XYZ file of C-alpha atoms in Angstrom:
708
model
C 91.038 58.274 89.656
C 88.689 60.988 90.913
C 89.681 64.310 92.464
C 88.769 63.029 95.941
C 91.533 60.412 95.697
C 94.257 63.003 95.408
C 95.854 65.718 97.492
C 96.743 69.006 95.780
C 99.578 71.461 96.480
C 100.933 74.782 95.263
C 104.642 75.531 95.530
C 105.084 78.709 97.576
C 108.877 78.670 97.168
C 111.066 77.387 94.380
C 112.613 74.040 95.422
C 116.309 73.376 94.994
C 115.513 70.418 92.722
C 114.160 69.813 90.156
C 115.210 73.100 88.609
C 112.263 73.467 86.218
C 109.657 73.705 88.993
C 108.874 77.254 90.090
C 106.905 78.940 92.855
C 103.254 78.834 91.775
C 103.451 75.343 90.211
C 100.424 73.206 91.091
C 101.020 69.522 91.824
C 99.124 66.502 93.067
C 99.812 63.217 94.842
C 97.684 60.098 95.470
C 96.045 60.535 98.858
C 96.848 56.991 99.958
C 100.590 57.543 99.402
C 100.458 60.930 101.096
C 98.880 59.477 104.239
C 101.163 56.445 104.367
C 104.462 58.331 104.296
C 106.499 57.502 107.411
C 108.965 59.834 109.146
C 109.339 61.914 106.037
C 108.732 65.578 105.396
C 108.807 65.010 101.632
C 105.975 64.080 99.304
C 106.240 62.634 95.795
C 104.136 64.969 93.642
C 103.357 65.254 89.921
C 103.117 68.741 88.360
C 99.906 69.403 86.409
C 101.804 71.150 83.589
C 104.377 68.399 83.125
C 104.260 66.471 79.852
C 105.266 63.274 81.670
C 103.884 61.402 84.655
C 107.156 61.657 86.550
C 106.861 62.591 90.202
C 109.334 64.539 92.310
C 110.094 64.400 96.031
C 109.342 67.905 97.349
C 109.712 69.025 100.960
C 106.433 70.111 102.570
C 108.160 73.308 103.700
C 108.011 74.436 100.049
C 104.306 73.673 99.492
C 100.835 74.530 100.782
C 97.888 72.168 100.450
C 94.952 73.246 98.221
C 91.318 72.213 98.112
C 90.048 70.678 94.864
C 87.844 73.765 94.265
C 90.738 76.201 94.597
C 92.939 73.946 92.452
C 90.446 74.056 89.551
C 90.202 77.860 89.756
C 93.978 78.362 89.821
C 94.601 75.898 86.964
C 92.578 78.198 84.684
C 95.222 80.928 85.073
C 97.904 81.047 82.370
C 101.169 80.816 84.341
C 102.718 79.973 87.708
C 103.465 83.586 88.649
C 99.818 84.604 88.308
C 98.656 81.484 90.149
C 100.859 82.287 93.146
C 99.656 85.889 93.175
C 95.956 84.899 93.207
C 96.529 82.030 95.654
C 97.503 84.691 98.215
C 94.135 86.454 97.706
C 92.057 84.025 99.800
C 88.888 86.145 99.852
C 88.833 86.363 96.019
C 89.215 82.581 95.734
C 86.470 81.919 98.271
C 84.097 84.338 96.533
C 84.764 82.638 93.179
C 83.903 79.231 94.674
C 80.408 80.572 95.484
C 79.671 81.841 91.957
C 77.151 79.835 89.938
C 75.094 79.999 86.763
C 72.652 82.902 86.726
C 74.778 85.229 88.861
C 75.112 88.818 87.664
C 78.799 89.710 87.379
C 81.281 92.221 85.996
C 83.986 91.047 83.573
C 87.308 92.857 83.929
C 89.118 93.159 80.600
C 92.124 95.452 80.902
C 90.720 98.732 82.209
C 87.227 98.018 80.840
C 84.379 96.577 82.901
C 81.585 94.693 81.140
C 78.299 93.594 82.660
C 77.176 90.000 82.169
C 75.419 86.871 83.437
C 77.191 83.579 84.183
C 75.794 80.928 81.823
C 78.386 78.176 82.322
C 80.900 77.170 85.027
C 83.331 74.349 84.336
C 86.154 73.114 82.134
C 86.404 74.086 78.484
C 88.799 71.306 77.535
C 89.830 68.022 79.063
C 92.766 67.959 81.500
C 96.177 67.805 79.888
C 98.199 64.597 80.123
C 95.442 62.602 81.952
C 95.425 64.735 85.071
C 92.710 64.371 87.763
C 91.526 67.999 87.409
C 91.399 70.744 84.788
C 90.982 74.503 84.963
C 87.516 75.862 85.744
C 86.339 78.738 83.520
C 83.300 81.012 83.560
C 81.179 81.354 80.427
C 79.622 84.838 80.442
C 76.797 86.249 78.336
C 77.387 90.007 78.097
C 74.443 92.301 78.820
C 73.124 95.727 77.870
C 75.566 98.136 76.245
C 78.329 95.503 76.403
C 76.633 93.171 73.927
C 78.802 92.714 70.850
C 82.066 93.103 72.805
C 82.529 89.349 73.237
C 84.465 86.759 71.250
C 81.892 84.026 70.525
C 78.275 82.899 70.869
C 78.805 80.379 73.694
C 80.779 77.954 71.494
C 84.413 77.275 72.421
C 86.827 74.938 70.627
C 84.009 73.493 68.494
C 81.823 72.662 71.495
C 78.601 74.435 72.560
C 78.482 75.307 76.257
C 75.532 77.715 76.013
C 73.834 79.749 73.301
C 73.575 83.512 72.822
C 73.905 86.147 70.088
C 77.092 86.431 68.059
C 80.015 88.116 69.872
C 78.037 88.337 73.115
C 79.933 85.655 75.062
C 83.372 85.321 76.659
C 85.119 82.534 78.581
C 87.368 83.822 81.360
C 89.097 82.597 84.564
C 87.924 83.736 88.008
C 90.592 86.471 88.139
C 88.592 88.460 85.557
C 85.201 88.064 87.222
C 83.771 90.231 89.977
C 80.243 89.578 91.299
C 77.833 92.449 90.762
C 76.592 91.554 94.237
C 79.921 91.321 96.108
C 79.199 87.974 97.788
C 78.076 84.718 96.191
C 74.369 83.958 95.774
C 74.604 81.094 98.228
C 77.296 82.041 100.706
C 79.314 79.053 101.774
C 81.318 78.658 104.927
C 84.814 80.020 104.269
C 87.520 77.468 103.793
C 89.697 77.476 106.926
C 93.081 79.030 106.259
C 95.616 76.346 105.355
C 97.963 75.371 108.123
C 100.946 77.662 107.895
C 104.102 75.884 106.848
C 107.155 76.712 108.971
C 109.703 78.826 107.154
C 112.706 76.732 106.057
C 115.830 77.248 108.172
C 119.259 77.286 106.577
C 122.758 77.451 108.088
C 123.581 81.064 108.863
C 119.984 82.127 109.623
C 119.439 84.306 112.681
C 116.837 82.627 114.941
C 115.051 82.862 118.268
C 114.800 79.691 120.394
C 112.565 78.915 123.375
C 113.579 76.822 126.410
C 110.878 76.479 129.075
C 109.924 80.104 129.863
C 113.074 81.705 128.441
C 114.099 82.703 124.954
C 117.460 83.344 123.335
C 119.002 84.293 120.029
C 121.639 82.701 117.853
C 122.679 81.459 114.418
C 121.747 78.163 112.754
C 124.690 75.778 112.360
C 122.797 72.769 111.007
C 119.324 71.196 110.737
C 119.269 67.499 111.705
C 116.800 64.624 111.735
C 117.131 61.994 114.482
C 114.608 59.243 115.309
C 111.928 60.933 113.245
C 112.347 64.296 115.025
C 113.909 67.420 113.505
C 116.488 69.365 115.513
C 118.381 72.595 115.006
C 121.998 73.132 116.110
C 122.366 76.752 117.150
C 125.461 78.796 117.912
C 124.022 80.924 120.699
C 124.760 84.546 121.516
C 124.912 83.457 125.181
C 125.042 79.975 126.711
C 122.831 78.740 129.548
C 125.126 80.359 132.117
C 124.944 83.780 130.480
C 128.434 83.616 128.971
C 129.162 84.610 125.368
C 129.173 81.793 122.844
C 128.000 78.199 123.140
C 126.041 75.648 121.165
C 122.632 74.022 121.689
C 120.595 71.335 119.928
C 116.870 72.218 120.092
C 113.701 70.722 118.609
C 112.653 72.485 115.384
C 109.237 73.534 116.729
C 110.983 75.521 119.489
C 112.836 77.695 116.954
C 111.564 80.597 114.830
C 113.385 82.482 112.128
C 114.353 86.075 113.000
C 114.594 87.774 116.359
C 111.636 88.056 118.725
C 111.550 90.640 121.516
C 112.305 89.234 124.955
C 109.557 91.321 126.570
C 107.381 89.514 129.129
C 104.338 88.220 127.180
C 100.949 89.378 128.285
C 98.748 86.727 129.894
C 95.648 85.976 127.817
C 92.251 87.387 128.775
C 93.460 89.302 131.847
C 92.408 92.924 131.739
C 95.403 94.634 133.312
C 96.812 97.973 132.224
C 100.011 97.794 130.137
C 103.250 98.300 132.031
C 105.023 101.561 131.333
C 108.764 101.700 130.821
C 110.675 103.628 133.456
C 113.627 104.304 131.197
C 114.090 107.839 130.007
C 116.293 106.922 127.033
C 114.184 107.258 123.836
C 115.717 104.022 122.529
C 113.992 102.041 125.285
C 110.599 103.373 124.138
C 111.075 102.014 120.621
C 110.160 98.500 119.599
C 109.024 96.534 116.563
C 106.037 98.372 114.960
C 107.031 101.739 116.487
C 106.478 104.736 114.209
C 109.749 106.642 113.930
C 111.569 109.418 112.086
C 115.201 109.632 110.960
C 117.300 112.294 109.264
C 118.341 111.321 105.726
C 119.942 113.588 103.124
C 119.323 116.739 105.188
C 115.603 115.969 105.517
C 113.342 113.997 107.804
C 112.059 110.616 106.676
C 109.401 108.553 108.404
C 108.784 104.845 108.739
C 107.952 101.891 110.949
C 110.414 99.576 112.730
C 110.079 96.068 111.302
C 113.106 94.440 113.014
C 115.494 95.097 115.927
C 118.663 93.105 116.600
C 122.344 92.695 115.780
C 123.918 92.613 112.335
C 127.231 91.022 111.359
C 130.223 93.313 112.114
C 127.937 95.749 113.980
C 128.310 96.101 117.738
C 125.390 98.473 118.295
C 121.751 97.432 118.369
C 120.375 97.958 114.875
C 116.884 98.631 113.540
C 115.350 97.625 110.222
C 112.935 100.301 108.972
C 110.225 100.241 106.344
C 110.127 103.843 105.106
C 107.046 105.702 103.875
C 108.931 106.745 100.707
C 111.442 105.162 98.315
C 114.416 106.500 100.293
C 115.824 103.116 101.339
C 118.396 100.761 99.847
C 116.814 97.290 100.108
C 113.639 95.249 100.500
C 114.467 94.051 104.006
C 117.674 92.169 103.199
C 121.186 92.940 104.453
C 124.220 91.398 102.710
C 122.022 88.724 101.159
C 120.264 87.868 104.442
C 116.547 88.629 104.854
C 115.479 90.198 108.156
C 111.993 91.463 107.182
C 109.901 92.045 104.057
C 108.931 95.367 102.447
C 108.718 96.883 98.927
C 112.029 97.585 97.111
C 113.830 100.799 98.132
C 111.717 101.073 101.291
C 114.058 99.083 103.576
C 116.858 100.707 105.595
C 119.140 99.411 108.373
C 120.630 101.896 110.844
C 121.459 102.275 114.526
C 118.443 102.110 116.815
C 119.848 105.170 118.575
C 119.427 107.158 115.321
C 115.649 106.675 115.442
C 113.268 108.991 117.229
C 109.492 108.639 117.792
C 107.505 110.088 114.900
C 106.988 113.733 115.904
C 103.901 114.015 113.682
C 102.086 111.789 116.163
C 103.430 113.431 119.319
C 101.132 116.459 119.279
C 98.955 117.062 122.300
C 95.308 116.166 122.087
C 92.645 118.810 121.996
C 92.699 119.275 125.762
C 96.538 119.657 125.614
C 96.995 117.342 128.551
C 97.204 113.825 127.108
C 99.977 112.340 125.021
C 99.221 109.585 122.581
C 99.022 106.169 124.275
C 101.835 103.727 123.496
C 101.088 100.164 122.406
C 103.074 97.540 124.262
C 105.312 95.379 122.092
C 103.818 92.126 123.250
C 100.239 93.171 122.419
C 100.961 92.960 118.687
C 103.341 90.022 119.003
C 100.928 87.906 121.041
C 97.708 89.163 119.407
C 95.982 89.974 122.715
C 94.024 93.077 123.678
C 94.456 95.105 126.824
C 91.160 96.991 126.507
C 88.239 96.059 128.735
C 85.513 93.748 127.442
C 82.553 96.060 128.010
C 79.681 97.677 126.155
C 80.282 101.321 125.266
C 77.354 103.021 123.479
C 77.884 105.191 120.375
C 78.760 108.839 120.932
C 75.580 110.876 121.398
C 74.760 114.198 119.742
C 75.553 116.083 122.948
C 78.928 114.337 123.397
C 80.308 114.855 119.873
C 81.764 118.323 120.405
C 83.509 117.213 123.615
C 84.739 113.752 122.559
C 85.240 113.829 118.787
C 85.805 117.402 117.612
C 89.355 118.788 117.388
C 92.932 117.697 116.809
C 94.172 114.170 117.577
C 90.636 112.821 117.512
C 89.161 109.818 115.749
C 91.342 107.005 114.379
C 94.990 107.772 113.697
C 96.137 106.967 110.170
C 99.405 105.389 109.059
C 100.810 103.496 106.070
C 97.829 103.384 103.676
C 95.303 102.742 106.457
C 92.823 105.497 105.468
C 90.375 103.036 103.818
C 90.103 101.086 107.096
C 90.134 104.173 109.331
C 87.303 105.864 107.428
C 85.200 102.678 107.277
C 85.530 101.879 110.997
C 84.903 105.492 112.049
C 81.795 105.684 109.854
C 80.276 102.427 111.101
C 80.959 102.637 114.824
C 81.587 106.183 116.083
C 77.981 107.434 116.210
C 75.937 104.399 115.121
C 75.162 100.992 116.638
C 73.576 99.450 113.539
C 76.386 96.867 113.169
C 77.266 96.391 116.849
C 76.024 92.793 116.665
C 79.266 91.814 114.931
C 81.216 92.985 117.993
C 79.469 90.638 120.427
C 78.309 87.598 118.438
C 79.879 84.234 119.211
C 82.705 83.332 116.875
C 85.307 80.648 116.252
C 88.263 80.531 118.699
C 90.780 81.356 115.955
C 88.774 84.476 115.043
C 88.164 85.704 118.611
C 91.398 87.794 118.822
C 90.324 89.818 115.756
C 86.862 90.446 117.228
C 88.429 91.408 120.573
C 90.867 93.820 118.916
C 88.002 95.413 117.006
C 85.882 95.845 120.147
C 88.405 96.490 122.926
C 91.204 98.307 121.092
C 89.280 100.282 118.460
C 85.517 100.702 118.966
C 85.436 101.107 122.766
C 88.355 103.619 122.930
C 86.862 105.544 119.994
C 83.505 105.875 121.759
C 84.838 106.512 125.267
C 87.939 108.650 124.619
C 87.456 109.801 121.029
C 90.897 108.589 119.948
C 92.403 105.328 118.635
C 96.176 105.002 118.321
C 97.315 104.046 114.817
C 99.214 101.073 116.251
C 95.949 99.321 117.124
C 94.702 99.581 113.544
C 98.068 98.190 112.399
C 97.560 95.362 114.893
C 94.178 94.565 113.313
C 95.765 94.650 109.850
C 98.507 92.257 110.997
C 95.931 89.855 112.400
C 93.971 89.890 109.124
C 97.137 89.306 107.134
C 98.137 86.439 109.430
C 94.740 84.818 108.764
C 95.775 84.527 105.122
C 92.973 86.480 103.411
C 95.489 88.820 101.762
C 99.267 89.119 101.924
C 99.203 92.926 101.715
C 96.824 94.125 104.459
C 99.668 95.852 106.328
C 101.175 97.639 103.335
C 98.726 98.313 100.490
C 95.650 100.491 100.128
C 92.459 98.499 99.553
C 88.799 99.147 98.843
C 86.702 99.503 102.023
C 84.267 96.841 100.780
C 87.090 94.261 100.556
C 87.988 94.898 104.199
C 84.341 94.885 105.344
C 83.512 91.642 103.523
C 86.547 89.892 105.024
C 85.535 91.041 108.526
C 81.769 90.516 108.253
C 81.643 87.384 106.091
C 84.886 85.429 106.362
C 85.905 86.264 109.955
C 82.753 86.955 111.977
C 80.208 85.161 109.729
C 77.666 87.955 110.140
C 74.305 87.318 108.476
C 74.175 89.107 105.097
C 72.775 92.632 105.381
C 71.073 92.632 101.998
C 68.651 90.220 100.318
C 67.888 90.825 96.636
C 65.224 89.161 94.532
C 66.129 88.447 90.896
C 63.785 86.323 88.806
C 62.354 84.643 91.895
C 65.805 83.771 93.240
C 67.083 85.451 96.419
C 70.654 86.733 96.425
C 72.414 87.628 99.678
C 75.147 90.215 100.067
C 76.838 92.646 102.440
C 76.924 95.638 100.110
C 75.595 96.591 96.678
C 77.577 97.943 93.730
C 75.446 100.365 91.699
C 75.869 99.534 88.028
C 74.331 101.555 85.178
C 73.967 101.108 81.460
C 76.230 103.571 79.664
C 73.278 104.911 77.654
C 71.516 106.364 80.695
C 70.247 109.969 80.662
C 71.269 111.039 84.189
C 73.467 114.162 84.454
C 73.504 115.285 88.100
C 71.932 112.258 89.804
C 70.867 111.631 93.362
C 71.671 108.366 95.088
C 67.928 107.577 94.978
C 67.954 107.848 91.167
C 71.144 105.811 90.819
C 69.803 102.964 92.948
C 66.485 102.897 91.077
C 68.193 102.902 87.667
C 70.550 100.127 88.789
C 67.676 97.969 90.053
C 65.741 98.661 86.844
C 68.723 97.711 84.684
C 69.391 94.499 86.619
C 65.693 93.569 87.051
C 66.260 93.458 90.817
C 64.013 93.966 93.841
C 64.598 94.002 97.587
C 63.349 90.819 99.247
C 63.102 92.754 102.537
C 64.041 96.137 103.993
C 67.719 95.945 105.045
C 68.787 97.056 108.526
C 71.867 98.626 106.971
C 72.423 99.309 103.268
C 76.014 99.823 102.090
C 76.094 101.224 98.546
C 79.068 101.584 96.208
C 78.699 104.352 93.644
C 78.969 103.470 89.918
C 82.358 103.100 88.279
C 83.621 102.018 84.870
C 87.308 101.146 84.997
C 90.048 103.313 86.455
C 90.041 106.153 83.931
C 86.394 106.718 83.050
C 84.514 108.847 85.575
C 80.770 108.513 85.063
C 79.614 111.601 86.995
C 81.386 114.766 88.074
C 79.101 114.974 91.102
C 76.547 112.768 92.853
C 73.989 114.301 95.220
C 73.646 112.275 98.451
C 70.031 111.431 99.266
C 69.596 112.118 102.980
C 66.656 109.708 102.904
C 66.331 106.702 100.642
C 62.761 105.630 99.862
C 62.872 101.886 99.155
C 59.100 101.267 99.123
C 58.963 100.771 95.342
C 62.113 98.637 95.393
C 60.494 95.913 97.513
C 59.382 92.715 95.800
C 56.328 92.391 98.090
C 53.929 94.996 99.386
C 51.245 97.354 98.060
C 52.185 100.268 95.805
C 50.353 103.427 94.792
C 49.582 104.502 91.253
C 51.891 107.424 90.435
C 48.987 109.314 88.797
C 45.868 108.878 90.949
C 47.276 107.343 94.155
C 44.988 104.284 94.065
C 46.239 100.714 94.380
C 48.802 100.012 91.644
C 48.273 96.857 89.593
C 50.872 97.189 86.797
C 54.459 98.327 86.336
C 55.918 99.488 83.031
C 59.671 99.195 82.558
C 59.435 101.012 79.229
C 57.945 104.067 80.941
C 60.809 104.179 83.458
C 63.004 106.323 81.201
C 60.172 108.211 79.517
C 60.999 111.954 79.920
C 57.305 112.757 80.379
C 57.439 111.197 83.838
C 59.578 112.084 86.839
C 63.154 110.782 86.681
C 62.705 109.343 90.197
C 60.640 106.294 91.096
C 59.358 103.213 89.311
C 56.373 103.747 87.003
C 53.437 101.855 88.523
C 49.783 102.422 87.601
C 46.312 101.280 88.489
C 44.614 99.485 85.587
C 42.603 102.540 84.529
C 45.598 104.906 84.482
C 47.736 102.290 82.753
C 45.161 101.997 79.964
C 45.044 105.759 79.532
C 48.854 106.207 79.623
C 49.471 103.462 77.090
C 46.773 104.660 74.713
C 49.213 107.364 73.576
C 50.770 106.450 70.242
C 54.305 106.821 71.607
C 53.617 104.244 74.336
C 51.414 101.707 72.542
C 54.406 99.390 72.072
C 55.079 99.293 75.832
C 54.502 96.037 77.655
C 53.390 96.736 81.260
C 53.632 93.790 83.637
C 51.223 92.840 86.409
C 52.358 93.483 89.974
C 52.163 90.873 92.734
C 49.559 92.508 94.969
C 49.473 91.030 98.499
C 46.382 88.882 99.103
C 45.090 91.088 101.898
C 44.935 94.039 99.460
C 43.263 92.231 96.555
C 39.923 93.920 95.808
C 40.840 97.139 97.601
C 40.523 100.190 95.399
C 42.814 102.309 97.546
C 45.794 101.258 99.694
C 44.476 103.606 102.408
C 47.452 105.229 104.151
C 50.523 103.611 102.627
C 53.528 103.587 104.973
C 56.707 104.425 103.102
C 59.844 102.429 103.943
C 62.757 104.839 104.197
C 66.415 104.547 105.178
C 68.343 107.449 106.666
C 71.831 108.292 105.419
C 74.341 108.082 108.286
C 77.771 108.054 106.601
C 79.524 108.810 103.300
C 83.019 107.600 102.331
C 84.789 109.613 99.646
C 88.026 108.980 97.765
C 90.237 111.369 95.834
C 93.821 110.707 94.700
C 93.818 107.370 96.569
C 92.874 108.923 99.928
C 89.668 108.085 101.819
C 87.815 110.477 104.133
C 84.302 110.303 105.553
C 81.276 112.345 106.610
C 79.211 111.033 109.549
C 75.687 111.913 110.663
C 75.728 112.357 114.447
C 72.381 113.989 115.264
C 68.789 114.568 114.110
C 69.339 117.993 112.527
C 70.206 118.200 108.802
C 73.341 120.146 109.832
C 74.591 117.474 112.271
C 77.430 116.175 110.095
C 81.054 115.536 111.092
C 84.062 115.382 108.737
C 86.813 112.821 109.454
C 90.300 112.509 107.929
C 92.631 110.035 109.658
C 95.725 111.755 108.212
C 94.719 115.347 109.060
C 96.948 115.661 112.160
C 100.222 114.629 110.510
C 102.323 117.743 110.882
C 103.821 119.206 107.729
C 101.428 117.351 105.406
């Protein structure tokens, strides 16, 4: 049977039976049987790694459906634990699907990074036990200084997949491959996030149930199935008449695990200001996602409220905190019951009355008259935005000192958000180059993310000069809910990962960059500068780094990009290539274009040849490609040290053929408008806000946290 005749699953939780199946196991079932199941939430599946063809009835609540492409990629990984981990990284899987032969990539081997070209994509052995699919591997031919670091010559298990020099090839799964250009050569539409499986309910679980326009809380007594429908028996905190105790039987889809706030939900797409609480008690101002401080061991600790409700044997309203430091006692569980998720030793349960708003974020703004705005509970819970849908232009040079300069300005940082804060501030505070992504039409499921970005972050930043950290957390929660990564709300990430998810997977923005390599056009959103380790640069400029990277990769620009996002060179986590890099305030890309006239670097006449061998010749300038007219090329290469060089003819545009001089050649230049820097895992940024060379603004989203 072919792969199209099957349905594929990954176990996201370990089933009660059979005992040998674990979370991360990949299984399959005949599609015809899957579609013909009647009134059953279970599917008979066969594990890929099983030595028999036995199938097992597994509840759908324990599995998530996979595409055939993702199944092949995950099967190449060595064990179930690693498969589950990479399954949760949706953007990495989708990028791997787009990789093909001829792509320039980086191979990750431990802490080393090796440059290579994909020569083969496919299986390297038949599927075990007559399975419909087998693991998909990438055959890589290593390049440049990394030649000789491989394990073979393109032959694997006595079969030739491609041919190269000895020890210049490796075969690896997608988890060890990163594209040199961060998006596939032929971007494909992102696979829609799999339908989220409801979390299994068990007797004793605390739940929230919905009846018409009301909600209530209680404990699960039993889960039943009657006439093909699934019901939940709940011992309620209050019955329908408001009295303590009682029992209800409610349809499963009207019940969610955990406790949801009973606040009045905001109506969608109505631009009304959020309601302010009239209560003066600080407890009434706190809700899920509030930033708070508590006193622990004679010192203040800070965190975010992840859960509010009642615990067994506790009369007071309790709060579950995720702390900033390892000062807690759990990972979100209390007496074996899970109430929220966080890293170990970050979870803490205590009285809500013991929490106070985080004083580090209560400072007055620069004009000493405005307190930080509070985000209504239901905004995050419902995913709506209260900001107005309007066009606010970037902050002008004259407005910067009034709107952006001073304390409590910019985007407020919290919980490893600095990578996102710095990226958003750099792109949108004083520039409109990427504003198209804020207004372009998008899919209905992605509209809330676009609206949050525009109404809750960009517009307030440009109009008021301040964005509350809760709105960035809201954006992170929405991205996490979309399934592109399970750690957007907790972990620090690279800015390019966040930008690619937003621009490519969510908003489907046209790629910003088009590269020409061997006649084939590659599209991308940003470019990772990659150098051979035998380069001669010591204190390089960005102009030199980009030229050396293009020279090394035999790349050209297919067109001048409207916005060019560059990542500086890196080799693993420990090796630092340069102590300093000099930012080029202007980037001349004229010689990087694949089409267009060029001037001889010696006489200024129309260039006809380019010499790659002369590029690193110390006689010439260390900046710029080495292009010559035919006369100068003959003279240069008559020197005995350059007679072995092999200059190549340039593609001169037809309208310039026969011209001796390119007349006045217009140079294509890009102006630097932002720099993101990282040191000790903390991102900050510098932003160009005016025409003068001195018009630069420094931004640190964590700068206003008192005591730090």
